[in-house]
CSV table of C-alpha atoms in Angstrom, one decimal:
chain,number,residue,atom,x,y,z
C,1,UNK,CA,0.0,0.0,0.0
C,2,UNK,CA,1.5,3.5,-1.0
C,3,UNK,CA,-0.8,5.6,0.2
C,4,UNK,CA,0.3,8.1,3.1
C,5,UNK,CA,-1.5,8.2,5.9
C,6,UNK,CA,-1.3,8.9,10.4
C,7,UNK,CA,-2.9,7.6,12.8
C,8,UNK,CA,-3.1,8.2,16.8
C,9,UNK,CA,-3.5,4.1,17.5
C,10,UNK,CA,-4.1,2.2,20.5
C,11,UNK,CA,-1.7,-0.9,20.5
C,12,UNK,CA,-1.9,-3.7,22.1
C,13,UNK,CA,-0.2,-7.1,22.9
C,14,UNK,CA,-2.9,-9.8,23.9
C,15,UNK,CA,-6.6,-9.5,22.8
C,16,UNK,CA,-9.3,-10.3,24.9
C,17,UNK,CA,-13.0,-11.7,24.5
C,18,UNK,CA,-15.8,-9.0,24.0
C,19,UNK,CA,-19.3,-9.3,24.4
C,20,UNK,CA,-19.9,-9.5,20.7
C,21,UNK,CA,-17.7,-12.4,20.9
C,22,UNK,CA,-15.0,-10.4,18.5
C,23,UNK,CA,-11.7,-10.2,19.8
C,24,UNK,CA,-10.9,-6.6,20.9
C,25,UNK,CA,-7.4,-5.0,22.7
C,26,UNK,CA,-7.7,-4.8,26.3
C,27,UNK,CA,-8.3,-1.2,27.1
C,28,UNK,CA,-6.7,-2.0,30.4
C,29,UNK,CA,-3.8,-2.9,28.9
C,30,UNK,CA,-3.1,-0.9,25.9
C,31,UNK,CA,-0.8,2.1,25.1
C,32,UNK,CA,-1.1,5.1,23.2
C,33,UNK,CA,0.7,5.8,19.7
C,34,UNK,CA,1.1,6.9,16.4
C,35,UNK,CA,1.2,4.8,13.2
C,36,UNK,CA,2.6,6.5,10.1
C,37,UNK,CA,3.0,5.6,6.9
C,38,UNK,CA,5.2,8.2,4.3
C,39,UNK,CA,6.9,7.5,1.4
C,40,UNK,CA,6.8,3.9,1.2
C,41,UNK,CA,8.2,3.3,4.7
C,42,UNK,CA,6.1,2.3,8.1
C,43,UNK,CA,6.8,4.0,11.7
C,44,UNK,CA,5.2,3.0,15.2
C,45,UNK,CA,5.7,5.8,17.9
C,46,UNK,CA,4.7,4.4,21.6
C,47,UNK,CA,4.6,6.1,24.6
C,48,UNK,CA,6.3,3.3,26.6
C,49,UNK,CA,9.5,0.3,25.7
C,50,UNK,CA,7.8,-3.3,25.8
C,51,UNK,CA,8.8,-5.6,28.7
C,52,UNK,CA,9.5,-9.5,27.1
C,53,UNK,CA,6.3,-11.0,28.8
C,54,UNK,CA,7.9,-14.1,30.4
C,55,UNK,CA,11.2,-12.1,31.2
C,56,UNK,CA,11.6,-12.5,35.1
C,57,UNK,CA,13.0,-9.5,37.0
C,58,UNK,CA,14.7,-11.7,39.8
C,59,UNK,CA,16.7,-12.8,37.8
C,60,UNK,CA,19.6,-10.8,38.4
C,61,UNK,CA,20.9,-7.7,37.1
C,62,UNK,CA,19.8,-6.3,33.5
C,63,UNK,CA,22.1,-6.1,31.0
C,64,UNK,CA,21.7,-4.1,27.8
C,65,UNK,CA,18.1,-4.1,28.3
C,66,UNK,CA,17.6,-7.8,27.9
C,67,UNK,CA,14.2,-7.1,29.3
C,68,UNK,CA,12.8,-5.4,26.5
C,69,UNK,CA,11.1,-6.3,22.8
C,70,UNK,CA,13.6,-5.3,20.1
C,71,UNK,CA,11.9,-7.0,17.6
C,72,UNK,CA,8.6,-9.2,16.7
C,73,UNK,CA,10.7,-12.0,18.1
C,74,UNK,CA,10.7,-11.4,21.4
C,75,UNK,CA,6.6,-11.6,21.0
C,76,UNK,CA,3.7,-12.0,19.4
C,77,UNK,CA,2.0,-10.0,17.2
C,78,UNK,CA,0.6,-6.9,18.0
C,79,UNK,CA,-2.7,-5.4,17.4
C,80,UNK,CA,-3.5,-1.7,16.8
C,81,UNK,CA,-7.1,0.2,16.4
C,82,UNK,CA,-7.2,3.7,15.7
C,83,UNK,CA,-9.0,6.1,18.3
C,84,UNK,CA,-12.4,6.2,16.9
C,85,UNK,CA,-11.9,2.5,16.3
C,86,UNK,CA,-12.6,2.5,12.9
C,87,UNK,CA,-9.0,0.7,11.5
C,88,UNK,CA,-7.2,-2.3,12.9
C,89,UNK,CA,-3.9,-3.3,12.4
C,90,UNK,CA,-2.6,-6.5,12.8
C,91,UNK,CA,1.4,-5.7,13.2
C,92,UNK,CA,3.6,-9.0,12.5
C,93,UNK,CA,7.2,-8.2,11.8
C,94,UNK,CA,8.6,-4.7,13.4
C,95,UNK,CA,12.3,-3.7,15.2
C,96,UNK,CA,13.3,-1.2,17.4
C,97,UNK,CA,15.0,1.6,15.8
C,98,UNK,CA,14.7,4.8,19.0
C,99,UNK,CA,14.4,4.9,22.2
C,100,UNK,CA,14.1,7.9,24.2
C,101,UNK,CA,14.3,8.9,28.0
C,102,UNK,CA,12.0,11.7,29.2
C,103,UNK,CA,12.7,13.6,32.5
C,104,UNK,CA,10.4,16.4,34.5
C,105,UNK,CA,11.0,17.5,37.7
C,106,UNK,CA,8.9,15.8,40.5
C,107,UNK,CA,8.2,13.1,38.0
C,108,UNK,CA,9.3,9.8,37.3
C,109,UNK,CA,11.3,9.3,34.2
C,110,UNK,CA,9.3,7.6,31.1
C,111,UNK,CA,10.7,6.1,28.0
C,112,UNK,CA,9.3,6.4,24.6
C,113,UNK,CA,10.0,3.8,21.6
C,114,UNK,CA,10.0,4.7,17.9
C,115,UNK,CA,9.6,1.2,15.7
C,116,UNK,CA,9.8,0.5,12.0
C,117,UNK,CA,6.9,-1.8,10.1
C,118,UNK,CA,7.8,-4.0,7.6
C,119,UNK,CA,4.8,-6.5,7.2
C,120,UNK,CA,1.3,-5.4,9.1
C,121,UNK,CA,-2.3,-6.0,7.7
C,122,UNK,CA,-5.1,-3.8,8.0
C,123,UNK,CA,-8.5,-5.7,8.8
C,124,UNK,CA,-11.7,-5.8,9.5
C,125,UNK,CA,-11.7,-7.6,12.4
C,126,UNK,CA,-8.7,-9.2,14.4
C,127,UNK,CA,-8.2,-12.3,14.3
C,128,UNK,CA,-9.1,-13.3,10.8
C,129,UNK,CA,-8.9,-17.0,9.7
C,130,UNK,CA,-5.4,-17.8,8.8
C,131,UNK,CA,-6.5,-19.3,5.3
C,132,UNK,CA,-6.6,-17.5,1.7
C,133,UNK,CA,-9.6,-18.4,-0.1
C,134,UNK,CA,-9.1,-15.4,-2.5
C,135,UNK,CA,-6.4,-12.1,-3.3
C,136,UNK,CA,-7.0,-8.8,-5.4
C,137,UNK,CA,-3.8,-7.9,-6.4
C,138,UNK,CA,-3.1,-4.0,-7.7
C,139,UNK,CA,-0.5,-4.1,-10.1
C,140,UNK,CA,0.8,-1.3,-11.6
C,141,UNK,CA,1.2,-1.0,-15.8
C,142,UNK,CA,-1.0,-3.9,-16.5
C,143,UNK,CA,-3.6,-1.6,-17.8
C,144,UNK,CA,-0.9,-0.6,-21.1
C,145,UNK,CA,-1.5,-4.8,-21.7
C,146,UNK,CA,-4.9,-5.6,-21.1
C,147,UNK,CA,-6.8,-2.6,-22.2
C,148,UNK,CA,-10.3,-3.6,-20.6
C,149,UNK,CA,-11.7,-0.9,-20.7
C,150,UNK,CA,-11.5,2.8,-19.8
C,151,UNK,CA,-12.8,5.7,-17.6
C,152,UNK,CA,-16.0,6.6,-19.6
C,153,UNK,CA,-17.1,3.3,-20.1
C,154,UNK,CA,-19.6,1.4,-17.8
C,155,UNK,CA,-18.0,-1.0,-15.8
C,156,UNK,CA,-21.2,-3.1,-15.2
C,157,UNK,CA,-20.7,-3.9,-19.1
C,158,UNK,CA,-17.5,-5.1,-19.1
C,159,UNK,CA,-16.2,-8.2,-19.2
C,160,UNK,CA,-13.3,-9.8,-17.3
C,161,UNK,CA,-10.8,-11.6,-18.9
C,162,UNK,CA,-10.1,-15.4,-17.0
C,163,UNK,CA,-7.9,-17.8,-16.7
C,164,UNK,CA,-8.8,-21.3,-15.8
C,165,UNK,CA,-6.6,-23.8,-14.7
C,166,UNK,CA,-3.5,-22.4,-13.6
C,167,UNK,CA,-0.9,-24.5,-11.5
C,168,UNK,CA,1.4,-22.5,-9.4
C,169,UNK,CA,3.9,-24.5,-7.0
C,170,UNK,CA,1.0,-27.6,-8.3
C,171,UNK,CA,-1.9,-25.6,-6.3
C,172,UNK,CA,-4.6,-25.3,-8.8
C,173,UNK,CA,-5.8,-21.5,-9.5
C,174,UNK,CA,-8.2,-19.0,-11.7
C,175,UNK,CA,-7.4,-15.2,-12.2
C,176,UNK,CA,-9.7,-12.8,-13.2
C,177,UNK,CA,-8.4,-9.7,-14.9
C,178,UNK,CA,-11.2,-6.7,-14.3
C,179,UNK,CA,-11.7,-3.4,-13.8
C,180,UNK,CA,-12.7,-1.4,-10.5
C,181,UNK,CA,-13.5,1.9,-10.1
C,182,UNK,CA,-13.8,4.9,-7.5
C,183,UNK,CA,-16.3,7.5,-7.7
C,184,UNK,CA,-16.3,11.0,-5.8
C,185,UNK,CA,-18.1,13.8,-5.5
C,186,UNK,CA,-17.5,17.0,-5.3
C,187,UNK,CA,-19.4,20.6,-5.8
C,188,UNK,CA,-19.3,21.1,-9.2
C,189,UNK,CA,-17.4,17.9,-10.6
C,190,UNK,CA,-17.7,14.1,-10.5
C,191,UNK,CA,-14.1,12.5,-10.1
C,192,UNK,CA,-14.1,9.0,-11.5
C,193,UNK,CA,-10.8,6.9,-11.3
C,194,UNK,CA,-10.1,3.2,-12.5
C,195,UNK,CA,-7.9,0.7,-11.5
C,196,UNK,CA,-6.9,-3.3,-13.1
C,197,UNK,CA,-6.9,-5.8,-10.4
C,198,UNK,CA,-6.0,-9.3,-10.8
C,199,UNK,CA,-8.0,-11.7,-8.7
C,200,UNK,CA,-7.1,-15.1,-7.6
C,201,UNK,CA,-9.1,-17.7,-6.8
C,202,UNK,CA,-8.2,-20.9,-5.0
C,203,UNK,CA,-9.3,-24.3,-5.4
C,204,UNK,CA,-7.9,-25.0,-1.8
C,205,UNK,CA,-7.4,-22.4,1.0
C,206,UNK,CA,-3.5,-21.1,0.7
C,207,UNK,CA,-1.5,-19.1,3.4
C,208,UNK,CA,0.1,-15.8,3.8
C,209,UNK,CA,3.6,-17.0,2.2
C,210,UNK,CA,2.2,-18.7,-1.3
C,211,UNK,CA,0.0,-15.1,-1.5
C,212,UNK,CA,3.4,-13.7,-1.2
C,213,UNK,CA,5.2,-16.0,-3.2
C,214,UNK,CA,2.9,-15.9,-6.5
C,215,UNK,CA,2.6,-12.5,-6.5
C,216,UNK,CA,6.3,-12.1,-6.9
C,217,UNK,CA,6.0,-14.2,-9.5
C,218,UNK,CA,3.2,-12.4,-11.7
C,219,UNK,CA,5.3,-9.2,-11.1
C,220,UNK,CA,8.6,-10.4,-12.1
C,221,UNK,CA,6.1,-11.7,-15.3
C,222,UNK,CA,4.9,-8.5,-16.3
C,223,UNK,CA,8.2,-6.6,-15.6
C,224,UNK,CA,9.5,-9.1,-18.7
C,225,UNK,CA,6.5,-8.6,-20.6
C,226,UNK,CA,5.6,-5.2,-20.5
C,227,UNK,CA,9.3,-4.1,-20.1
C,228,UNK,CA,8.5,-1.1,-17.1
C,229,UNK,CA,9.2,-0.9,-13.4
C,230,UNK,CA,6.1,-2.8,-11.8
C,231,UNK,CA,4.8,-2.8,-8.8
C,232,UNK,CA,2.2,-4.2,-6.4
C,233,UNK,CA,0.8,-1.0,-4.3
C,234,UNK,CA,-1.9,-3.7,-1.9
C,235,UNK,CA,-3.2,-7.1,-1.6
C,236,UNK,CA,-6.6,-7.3,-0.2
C,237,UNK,CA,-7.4,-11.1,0.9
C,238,UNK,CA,-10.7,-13.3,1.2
C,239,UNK,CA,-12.7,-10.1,0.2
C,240,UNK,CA,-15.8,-11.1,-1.9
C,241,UNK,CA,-15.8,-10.1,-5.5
C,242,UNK,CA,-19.0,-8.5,-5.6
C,243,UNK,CA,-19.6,-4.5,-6.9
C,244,UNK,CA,-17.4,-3.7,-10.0
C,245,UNK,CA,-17.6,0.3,-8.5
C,246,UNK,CA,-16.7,0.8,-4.9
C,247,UNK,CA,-17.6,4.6,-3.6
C,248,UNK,CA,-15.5,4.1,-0.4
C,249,UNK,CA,-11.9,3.1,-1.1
C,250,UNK,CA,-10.9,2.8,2.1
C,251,UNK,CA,-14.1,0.5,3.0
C,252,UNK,CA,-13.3,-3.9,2.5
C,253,UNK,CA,-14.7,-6.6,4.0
C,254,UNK,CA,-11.4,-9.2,4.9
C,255,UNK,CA,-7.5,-8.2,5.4
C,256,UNK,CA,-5.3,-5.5,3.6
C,257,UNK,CA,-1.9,-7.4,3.3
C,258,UNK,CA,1.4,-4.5,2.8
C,259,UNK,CA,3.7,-5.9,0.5
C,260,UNK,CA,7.4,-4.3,0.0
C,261,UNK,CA,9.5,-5.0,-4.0
């Protein structure tokens, strides 16, 4: 995903039951930051440095801060919603890159952490099933190849272009090739934009790492074909394929997988 954005997040380590019977953070337990995303590169600000939850303080003396998360190995994932509630973030791989020391007078002394990002989702509920049933992949260029269709046409009238029985890695597979577009409003002007996706469909539920592994592969395809610099700017997963024309970009059903190239 390319797109800049900030958010103030509450983050948390564990998730607990909620009387909807979703898994929400523990507002006991959370801690305040900010989640930004600019130029292609992820930061996590927090207001406080992560103990290692089984690290035991009678142990002895602490050396080098052996006692704190340095990186998403020292824990679990961690789960982020912004203030109003109305993102999530599931954050999977992240490393310490700041910490800082803040003294007041008549205060006690708190530490602040500054973390880079490099794989999170964003979703639309935590705790997702693990399995890929389906991925919309948004791949840059493709359009100069395919030529569906174009901006003034209407989308409901378009066909997509499929392709039935693929093999990847011997896991059977259809793609779709469509177009999606974005509608907004303003006073005097309707701004319509369009987009190529290529959808996947699986005979058999996949994980995160084949998603990740075949969509290398159509890249490095396209790169050879089409002969430009591609990309892949998001990967939404297991989100039905329903409306050709979505009015909210930022609304999905399912999980927002970042991919890095």
């Amino acid at each position: 995903m390319r797109d800049d954005f900030s958010f103030p997040v509450f983050v948390g380590y564990e998730l607990m039951n909620t009387k909807s019977g979703i898994k929400g953070i523990d507002p006991n337990k959370r801690i305040a930051g900010q989640l930004t995303r600019s130029h292609g590169t992820t930061y996590l600000d927090l207001a406080d440095a992560p103990e290692k939850k089984m690290y035991q303080h009678n142990v002895g003396i602490t050396y080098n801060n052996n006692d704190k998360v340095i990186s998403n190995v020292d824990t679990n994932n961690w789960y982020a919603t912004s203030w109003d509630g109305s993102r999530l973030f599931v954050l999977r791989k992240f490393f310490n890159v700041d910490s800082k020391m803040h003294f007041a007078y008549n205060h006690f002394s708190e530490e602040t952490t500054k973390w880079l990002i490099t794989d999170f989702e964003m979703v639309s509920q935590f705790m997702l099933p693990y399995e890929v049933y389906q991925a919309k992949l948004y791949v840059d260029h493709i359009f100069s190849w395919f030529r569906v269709y174009n901006p003034n046409q209407d989308l409901s009238k378009v066909n997509s272009i499929e392709y039935n029985d693929l093999i990847f890695q011997e896991k059977k597979l259809k793609i779709l090739v469509r177009g999606e577009g974005n509608q907004k409003q303003e006073i005097h002007s309707i701004i319509k934009t369009v987009n190529l996706t290529m959808c996947l469909l699986f005979e058999e539920s996949q994980n995160r790492q084949y998603i990740y592994q075949i969509a290398v592969a159509l890249r490095n395809m396209f790169q050879i074909i089409i002969n430009k610099r591609i990309g892949i700017s998001r990967i939404v997963l297991n989100r039905q394929i329903t409306s050709l024309i979505r009015t909210s970009p930022e609304s999905f059903n399912g999980s927002l997988l970042m991919m890095y190239f």
